[in-house]
Amino acid sequence: MIFQPHSDRTKALMESSIPVLLCAALHLSMVSYGLTQPGSAEEFQFLATQGFVKLSAMQEMRSSPVFVSEEWAHVLAWDLFVGRYVYLDGLAKKIPTPHSLFFTFLLGPLGLTMHLITRAVVLKDASSLTKL
């Protein structure tokens, strides 16, 4: 998407939802594996009650290799989903996307924000900032 955005192979791959679904399947397999590990019920309860409300709880969970693996797969699937949106939107509207894709894969929301700003500038339409 970044290095060969106009390649027929890149377009065909990204027009399909299969890459995102494969990443989602990887995420599901990591979650399933994690739930079979000793102490997983307690870790899940901790995440559900503390992890979403306390930064310190998320920091503590990052000491678990199973949690880190699951989170890595989660980020991979989400970044690919958003990156695919940026890529396809850029193709459809003839907007350059390599910089936005780079930052989407590196810093997530910053890349999407860059794409929305780039789109508004290229299209000379500030209202496009508020539309996905």
Tab-separated table of N, CA and C in Angstrom:
chain	number	residue	atom	x	y	z
A	1	MET	N	0.822	-1.196	0.000
A	1	MET	CA	0.000	0.000	0.000
A	1	MET	C	0.864	1.256	0.000
A	2	ILE	N	1.993	1.190	0.704
A	2	ILE	CA	2.864	2.363	0.788
A	2	ILE	C	3.780	2.446	-0.426
A	3	PHE	N	4.421	1.328	-0.775
A	3	PHE	CA	5.461	1.362	-1.801
A	3	PHE	C	4.946	1.124	-3.217
A	4	GLN	N	3.859	0.412	-3.375
A	4	GLN	CA	3.296	0.161	-4.703
A	4	GLN	C	1.775	0.351	-4.678
A	5	PRO	N	1.341	1.564	-4.379
A	5	PRO	CA	-0.100	1.785	-4.214
A	5	PRO	C	-0.926	1.568	-5.481
A	6	HIS	N	-0.321	1.698	-6.639
A	6	HIS	CA	-1.083	1.567	-7.883
A	6	HIS	C	-0.881	0.216	-8.556
A	7	SER	N	-0.169	-0.685	-7.888
A	7	SER	CA	0.034	-2.029	-8.414
A	7	SER	C	-1.295	-2.781	-8.441
A	8	ASP	N	-1.518	-3.531	-9.509
A	8	ASP	CA	-2.748	-4.321	-9.608
A	8	ASP	C	-2.849	-5.328	-8.468
A	9	ARG	N	-1.706	-5.898	-8.065
A	9	ARG	CA	-1.708	-6.875	-6.967
A	9	ARG	C	-2.097	-6.211	-5.649
A	10	THR	N	-1.549	-5.026	-5.400
A	10	THR	CA	-1.881	-4.310	-4.168
A	10	THR	C	-3.362	-3.968	-4.148
A	11	LYS	N	-3.854	-3.447	-5.253
A	11	LYS	CA	-5.277	-3.085	-5.330
A	11	LYS	C	-6.169	-4.301	-5.093
A	12	ALA	N	-5.856	-5.405	-5.757
A	12	ALA	CA	-6.679	-6.614	-5.618
A	12	ALA	C	-6.665	-7.126	-4.177
A	13	LEU	N	-5.504	-7.097	-3.559
A	13	LEU	CA	-5.387	-7.575	-2.179
A	13	LEU	C	-6.169	-6.693	-1.217
A	14	MET	N	-6.059	-5.392	-1.384
A	14	MET	CA	-6.703	-4.474	-0.443
A	14	MET	C	-8.189	-4.263	-0.718
A	15	GLU	N	-8.634	-4.525	-1.937
A	15	GLU	CA	-10.070	-4.441	-2.206
A	15	GLU	C	-10.816	-5.602	-1.561
A	16	SER	N	-10.085	-6.649	-1.237
A	16	SER	CA	-10.659	-7.804	-0.556
A	16	SER	C	-10.610	-7.589	0.960
A	17	SER	N	-11.573	-8.123	1.650
A	17	SER	CA	-11.552	-8.039	3.119
A	17	SER	C	-10.748	-9.185	3.732
A	18	ILE	N	-10.222	-10.081	2.919
A	18	ILE	CA	-9.516	-11.263	3.420
A	18	ILE	C	-8.321	-10.911	4.312
A	19	PRO	N	-7.451	-9.951	3.950
A	19	PRO	CA	-6.329	-9.651	4.852
A	19	PRO	C	-6.779	-9.215	6.254
A	20	VAL	N	-7.818	-8.407	6.317
A	20	VAL	CA	-8.331	-7.965	7.621
A	20	VAL	C	-8.936	-9.152	8.362
A	21	LEU	N	-9.665	-10.003	7.653
A	21	LEU	CA	-10.265	-11.180	8.285
A	21	LEU	C	-9.195	-12.146	8.793
A	22	LEU	N	-8.091	-12.274	8.069
A	22	LEU	CA	-6.996	-13.130	8.538
A	22	LEU	C	-6.379	-12.578	9.819
A	23	CYS	N	-6.206	-11.269	9.869
A	23	CYS	CA	-5.685	-10.652	11.099
A	23	CYS	C	-6.676	-10.811	12.246
A	24	ALA	N	-7.960	-10.699	11.946
A	24	ALA	CA	-8.982	-10.902	12.979
A	24	ALA	C	-8.966	-12.351	13.471
A	25	ALA	N	-8.744	-13.291	12.558
A	25	ALA	CA	-8.651	-14.702	12.949
A	25	ALA	C	-7.423	-14.935	13.826
A	26	LEU	N	-6.312	-14.274	13.501
A	26	LEU	CA	-5.119	-14.361	14.343
A	26	LEU	C	-5.434	-13.833	15.736
A	27	HIS	N	-6.126	-12.715	15.793
A	27	HIS	CA	-6.507	-12.141	17.087
A	27	HIS	C	-7.398	-13.111	17.867
A	28	LEU	N	-8.387	-13.676	17.202
A	28	LEU	CA	-9.278	-14.632	17.853
A	28	LEU	C	-8.499	-15.838	18.374
A	29	SER	N	-7.538	-16.317	17.588
A	29	SER	CA	-6.752	-17.471	18.042
A	29	SER	C	-5.907	-17.110	19.261
A	30	MET	N	-5.376	-15.899	19.304
A	30	MET	CA	-4.595	-15.462	20.470
A	30	MET	C	-5.487	-15.350	21.705
A	31	VAL	N	-6.677	-14.802	21.534
A	31	VAL	CA	-7.618	-14.693	22.658
A	31	VAL	C	-8.016	-16.089	23.134
A	32	SER	N	-8.337	-16.970	22.189
A	32	SER	CA	-8.730	-18.338	22.544
A	32	SER	C	-7.613	-19.055	23.285
A	33	TYR	N	-6.396	-18.920	22.789
A	33	TYR	CA	-5.247	-19.529	23.464
A	33	TYR	C	-5.100	-18.959	24.873
A	34	GLY	N	-5.200	-17.647	24.986
A	34	GLY	CA	-5.052	-17.006	26.289
A	34	GLY	C	-6.074	-17.486	27.296
A	35	LEU	N	-7.291	-17.730	26.836
A	35	LEU	CA	-8.352	-18.173	27.745
A	35	LEU	C	-8.151	-19.598	28.240
A	36	THR	N	-7.276	-20.351	27.576
A	36	THR	CA	-7.005	-21.726	28.024
A	36	THR	C	-5.850	-21.794	29.012
A	37	GLN	N	-5.184	-20.688	29.253
A	37	GLN	CA	-4.015	-20.682	30.131
A	37	GLN	C	-4.427	-20.610	31.601
A	38	PRO	N	-3.599	-21.198	32.478
A	38	PRO	CA	-3.894	-21.131	33.913
A	38	PRO	C	-3.981	-19.672	34.380
A	39	GLY	N	-4.976	-19.382	35.173
A	39	GLY	CA	-5.152	-18.032	35.709
A	39	GLY	C	-5.837	-17.073	34.762
A	40	SER	N	-6.276	-17.574	33.606
A	40	SER	CA	-6.863	-16.664	32.611
A	40	SER	C	-8.178	-16.055	33.096
A	41	ALA	N	-8.954	-16.802	33.862
A	41	ALA	CA	-10.231	-16.257	34.352
A	41	ALA	C	-9.983	-15.048	35.248
A	42	GLU	N	-8.980	-15.155	36.110
A	42	GLU	CA	-8.648	-14.042	36.995
A	42	GLU	C	-8.114	-12.851	36.205
A	43	GLU	N	-7.264	-13.134	35.215
A	43	GLU	CA	-6.721	-12.053	34.387
A	43	GLU	C	-7.831	-11.361	33.599
A	44	PHE	N	-8.769	-12.144	33.072
A	44	PHE	CA	-9.875	-11.556	32.319
A	44	PHE	C	-10.744	-10.689	33.231
A	45	GLN	N	-11.006	-11.182	34.437
A	45	GLN	CA	-11.804	-10.399	35.385
A	45	GLN	C	-11.078	-9.101	35.742
A	46	PHE	N	-9.757	-9.196	35.938
A	46	PHE	CA	-8.959	-8.009	36.245
A	46	PHE	C	-9.040	-7.008	35.096
A	47	LEU	N	-8.903	-7.500	33.872
A	47	LEU	CA	-8.994	-6.625	32.700
A	47	LEU	C	-10.375	-5.972	32.621
A	48	ALA	N	-11.412	-6.767	32.811
A	48	ALA	CA	-12.778	-6.254	32.674
A	48	ALA	C	-13.138	-5.238	33.752
A	49	THR	N	-12.577	-5.394	34.944
A	49	THR	CA	-12.956	-4.494	36.036
A	49	THR	C	-11.967	-3.356	36.256
A	50	GLN	N	-10.701	-3.588	35.944
A	50	GLN	CA	-9.674	-2.584	36.216
A	50	GLN	C	-8.984	-2.057	34.958
A	51	GLY	N	-8.783	-2.948	33.990
A	51	GLY	CA	-7.971	-2.614	32.824
A	51	GLY	C	-8.492	-1.482	31.974
A	52	PHE	N	-9.791	-1.296	31.960
A	52	PHE	CA	-10.375	-0.247	31.130
A	52	PHE	C	-10.491	1.083	31.850
A	53	VAL	N	-10.220	1.080	33.150
A	53	VAL	CA	-10.397	2.321	33.907
A	53	VAL	C	-9.118	2.830	34.554
A	54	LYS	N	-8.089	1.992	34.627
A	54	LYS	CA	-6.843	2.405	35.277
A	54	LYS	C	-5.656	2.140	34.362
A	55	LEU	N	-4.886	3.167	34.100
A	55	LEU	CA	-3.679	3.004	33.301
A	55	LEU	C	-2.719	2.028	33.971
A	56	SER	N	-2.608	2.086	35.285
A	56	SER	CA	-1.697	1.192	36.009
A	56	SER	C	-2.085	-0.274	35.807
A	57	ALA	N	-3.374	-0.552	35.663
A	57	ALA	CA	-3.818	-1.927	35.423
A	57	ALA	C	-3.364	-2.400	34.043
A	58	MET	N	-3.470	-1.537	33.042
A	58	MET	CA	-2.985	-1.901	31.702
A	58	MET	C	-1.480	-2.125	31.719
A	59	GLN	N	-0.758	-1.298	32.456
A	59	GLN	CA	0.690	-1.475	32.569
A	59	GLN	C	1.007	-2.817	33.212
A	60	GLU	N	0.262	-3.172	34.221
A	60	GLU	CA	0.470	-4.457	34.887
A	60	GLU	C	0.178	-5.617	33.941
A	61	MET	N	-0.865	-5.499	33.147
A	61	MET	CA	-1.229	-6.574	32.215
A	61	MET	C	-0.150	-6.777	31.150
A	62	ARG	N	0.593	-5.735	30.844
A	62	ARG	CA	1.640	-5.851	29.817
A	62	ARG	C	2.813	-6.724	30.260
A	63	SER	N	2.817	-7.144	31.507
A	63	SER	CA	3.854	-8.076	31.954
A	63	SER	C	3.496	-9.514	31.573
A	64	SER	N	2.284	-9.722	31.070
A	64	SER	CA	1.831	-11.051	30.658
A	64	SER	C	2.105	-11.260	29.168
A	65	PRO	N	2.948	-12.255	28.814
A	65	PRO	CA	3.211	-12.512	27.389
A	65	PRO	C	1.941	-12.826	26.594
A	66	VAL	N	0.992	-13.503	27.212
A	66	VAL	CA	-0.256	-13.828	26.517
A	66	VAL	C	-1.027	-12.547	26.203
A	67	PHE	N	-1.093	-11.634	27.162
A	67	PHE	CA	-1.801	-10.370	26.944
A	67	PHE	C	-1.106	-9.548	25.861
A	68	VAL	N	0.213	-9.483	25.915
A	68	VAL	CA	0.956	-8.709	24.915
A	68	VAL	C	0.738	-9.301	23.522
A	69	SER	N	0.736	-10.615	23.407
A	69	SER	CA	0.499	-11.260	22.109
A	69	SER	C	-0.899	-10.948	21.585
A	70	GLU	N	-1.875	-11.001	22.473
A	70	GLU	CA	-3.252	-10.692	22.077
A	70	GLU	C	-3.367	-9.237	21.655
A	71	GLU	N	-2.748	-8.350	22.402
A	71	GLU	CA	-2.807	-6.922	22.067
A	71	GLU	C	-2.091	-6.632	20.750
A	72	TRP	N	-0.969	-7.323	20.509
A	72	TRP	CA	-0.246	-7.140	19.246
A	72	TRP	C	-1.153	-7.527	18.075
A	73	ALA	N	-1.831	-8.670	18.189
A	73	ALA	CA	-2.730	-9.111	17.118
A	73	ALA	C	-3.903	-8.142	16.962
A	74	HIS	N	-4.380	-7.604	18.066
A	74	HIS	CA	-5.469	-6.622	18.049
A	74	HIS	C	-5.032	-5.370	17.286
A	75	VAL	N	-3.864	-4.850	17.616
A	75	VAL	CA	-3.343	-3.645	16.956
A	75	VAL	C	-3.097	-3.915	15.474
A	76	LEU	N	-2.552	-5.078	15.163
A	76	LEU	CA	-2.296	-5.440	13.767
A	76	LEU	C	-3.599	-5.426	12.960
A	77	ALA	N	-4.631	-6.056	13.485
A	77	ALA	CA	-5.919	-6.104	12.777
A	77	ALA	C	-6.519	-4.709	12.635
A	78	TRP	N	-6.466	-3.934	13.702
A	78	TRP	CA	-7.069	-2.598	13.666
A	78	TRP	C	-6.305	-1.675	12.711
A	79	ASP	N	-4.976	-1.698	12.789
A	79	ASP	CA	-4.179	-0.843	11.903
A	79	ASP	C	-4.388	-1.215	10.438
A	80	LEU	N	-4.490	-2.505	10.155
A	80	LEU	CA	-4.731	-2.912	8.773
A	80	LEU	C	-6.121	-2.468	8.316
A	81	PHE	N	-7.106	-2.585	9.187
A	81	PHE	CA	-8.465	-2.141	8.860
A	81	PHE	C	-8.480	-0.648	8.523
A	82	VAL	N	-7.864	0.160	9.374
A	82	VAL	CA	-7.830	1.613	9.144
A	82	VAL	C	-6.951	1.931	7.936
A	83	GLY	N	-5.802	1.262	7.824
A	83	GLY	CA	-4.919	1.481	6.682
A	83	GLY	C	-5.604	1.156	5.365
A	84	ARG	N	-6.373	0.096	5.360
A	84	ARG	CA	-7.121	-0.286	4.158
A	84	ARG	C	-8.124	0.812	3.796
A	85	TYR	N	-8.791	1.358	4.795
A	85	TYR	CA	-9.732	2.459	4.543
A	85	TYR	C	-9.000	3.656	3.924
A	86	VAL	N	-7.872	4.043	4.528
A	86	VAL	CA	-7.090	5.186	4.033
A	86	VAL	C	-6.658	4.930	2.590
A	87	TYR	N	-6.136	3.737	2.342
A	87	TYR	CA	-5.652	3.376	1.009
A	87	TYR	C	-6.780	3.451	-0.029
A	88	LEU	N	-7.903	2.797	0.251
A	88	LEU	CA	-9.008	2.768	-0.716
A	88	LEU	C	-9.630	4.145	-0.912
A	89	ASP	N	-9.739	4.912	0.163
A	89	ASP	CA	-10.268	6.272	0.046
A	89	ASP	C	-9.332	7.132	-0.801
A	90	GLY	N	-8.033	6.971	-0.595
A	90	GLY	CA	-7.052	7.717	-1.378
A	90	GLY	C	-7.119	7.376	-2.856
A	91	LEU	N	-7.255	6.092	-3.159
A	91	LEU	CA	-7.380	5.690	-4.564
A	91	LEU	C	-8.642	6.275	-5.189
A	92	ALA	N	-9.740	6.166	-4.488
A	92	ALA	CA	-11.022	6.627	-5.032
A	92	ALA	C	-11.036	8.131	-5.276
A	93	LYS	N	-10.343	8.873	-4.411
A	93	LYS	CA	-10.382	10.335	-4.511
A	93	LYS	C	-9.088	10.930	-5.077
A	94	LYS	N	-8.168	10.041	-5.508
A	94	LYS	CA	-6.885	10.475	-6.085
A	94	LYS	C	-6.101	11.360	-5.108
A	95	ILE	N	-5.962	10.849	-3.881
A	95	ILE	CA	-5.253	11.553	-2.809
A	95	ILE	C	-3.997	10.756	-2.477
A	96	PRO	N	-2.844	11.408	-2.316
A	96	PRO	CA	-1.641	10.672	-1.908
A	96	PRO	C	-1.816	10.114	-0.490
A	97	THR	N	-1.417	8.855	-0.302
A	97	THR	CA	-1.611	8.226	1.008
A	97	THR	C	-0.360	7.661	1.672
A	98	PRO	N	0.803	7.572	1.006
A	98	PRO	CA	1.939	6.919	1.672
A	98	PRO	C	2.277	7.481	3.053
A	99	HIS	N	2.283	8.791	3.202
A	99	HIS	CA	2.618	9.376	4.508
A	99	HIS	C	1.561	9.015	5.551
A	100	SER	N	0.307	9.055	5.167
A	100	SER	CA	-0.777	8.714	6.095
A	100	SER	C	-0.725	7.238	6.477
A	101	LEU	N	-0.449	6.378	5.509
A	101	LEU	CA	-0.344	4.949	5.800
A	101	LEU	C	0.831	4.663	6.724
A	102	PHE	N	1.966	5.307	6.468
A	102	PHE	CA	3.140	5.117	7.330
A	102	PHE	C	2.784	5.431	8.780
A	103	PHE	N	2.141	6.566	8.990
A	103	PHE	CA	1.803	6.953	10.359
A	103	PHE	C	0.628	6.150	10.920
A	104	THR	N	-0.249	5.658	10.069
A	104	THR	CA	-1.315	4.768	10.545
A	104	THR	C	-0.705	3.500	11.123
A	105	PHE	N	0.263	2.928	10.407
A	105	PHE	CA	0.870	1.683	10.873
A	105	PHE	C	1.832	1.908	12.036
A	106	LEU	N	2.346	3.112	12.169
A	106	LEU	CA	3.282	3.414	13.254
A	106	LEU	C	2.569	3.946	14.493
A	107	LEU	N	1.630	4.866	14.300
A	107	LEU	CA	1.008	5.569	15.427
A	107	LEU	C	-0.521	5.576	15.389
A	108	GLY	N	-1.109	4.737	14.559
A	108	GLY	CA	-2.558	4.568	14.549
A	108	GLY	C	-3.362	5.806	14.204
A	109	PRO	N	-4.059	6.364	15.183
A	109	PRO	CA	-4.978	7.476	14.918
A	109	PRO	C	-4.322	8.690	14.253
A	110	LEU	N	-3.044	8.913	14.494
A	110	LEU	CA	-2.359	10.036	13.855
A	110	LEU	C	-2.384	9.890	12.333
A	111	GLY	N	-2.202	8.669	11.840
A	111	GLY	CA	-2.234	8.444	10.398
A	111	GLY	C	-3.593	8.727	9.793
A	112	LEU	N	-4.646	8.301	10.477
A	112	LEU	CA	-5.999	8.592	9.992
A	112	LEU	C	-6.245	10.095	9.992
A	113	THR	N	-5.801	10.771	11.037
A	113	THR	CA	-5.945	12.229	11.113
A	113	THR	C	-5.199	12.899	9.964
A	114	MET	N	-3.978	12.424	9.682
A	114	MET	CA	-3.207	12.991	8.569
A	114	MET	C	-3.944	12.792	7.249
A	115	HIS	N	-4.542	11.622	7.081
A	115	HIS	CA	-5.273	11.365	5.843
A	115	HIS	C	-6.460	12.319	5.702
A	116	LEU	N	-7.198	12.511	6.775
A	116	LEU	CA	-8.360	13.407	6.709
A	116	LEU	C	-7.935	14.839	6.399
A	117	ILE	N	-6.818	15.273	6.975
A	117	ILE	CA	-6.304	16.618	6.686
A	117	ILE	C	-5.829	16.702	5.236
A	118	THR	N	-5.073	15.684	4.796
A	118	THR	CA	-4.590	15.659	3.410
A	118	THR	C	-5.769	15.698	2.445
A	119	ARG	N	-6.788	14.913	2.735
A	119	ARG	CA	-7.971	14.878	1.873
A	119	ARG	C	-8.639	16.250	1.804
A	120	ALA	N	-8.769	16.919	2.940
A	120	ALA	CA	-9.397	18.250	2.968
A	120	ALA	C	-8.587	19.248	2.153
A	121	VAL	N	-7.252	19.168	2.249
A	121	VAL	CA	-6.387	20.097	1.516
A	121	VAL	C	-6.435	19.801	0.015
A	122	VAL	N	-6.250	18.530	-0.353
A	122	VAL	CA	-6.221	18.159	-1.769
A	122	VAL	C	-7.563	18.442	-2.441
A	123	LEU	N	-8.639	18.126	-1.767
A	123	LEU	CA	-9.969	18.340	-2.347
A	123	LEU	C	-10.475	19.767	-2.158
A	124	LYS	N	-9.724	20.549	-1.382
A	124	LYS	CA	-10.122	21.926	-1.060
A	124	LYS	C	-11.544	21.944	-0.495
A	125	ASP	N	-11.739	21.054	0.484
A	125	ASP	CA	-13.065	20.887	1.085
A	125	ASP	C	-12.902	20.621	2.579
A	126	ALA	N	-12.948	21.667	3.370
A	126	ALA	CA	-12.763	21.534	4.819
A	126	ALA	C	-13.835	20.653	5.446
A	127	SER	N	-15.010	20.609	4.858
A	127	SER	CA	-16.078	19.791	5.443
A	127	SER	C	-15.755	18.298	5.374
A	128	SER	N	-14.819	17.896	4.499
A	128	SER	CA	-14.467	16.477	4.403
A	128	SER	C	-13.715	15.994	5.643
A	129	LEU	N	-13.242	16.936	6.475
A	129	LEU	CA	-12.576	16.552	7.726
A	129	LEU	C	-13.513	15.800	8.659
A	130	THR	N	-14.784	16.085	8.566
A	130	THR	CA	-15.746	15.494	9.498
A	130	THR	C	-16.439	14.261	8.936
A	131	LYS	N	-16.010	13.796	7.764
A	131	LYS	CA	-16.658	12.644	7.129
A	131	LYS	C	-15.659	11.513	6.944
A	132	LEU	N	-16.095	10.309	7.243
A	132	LEU	CA	-15.243	9.149	6.971
A	132	LEU	C	-15.661	8.468	5.713
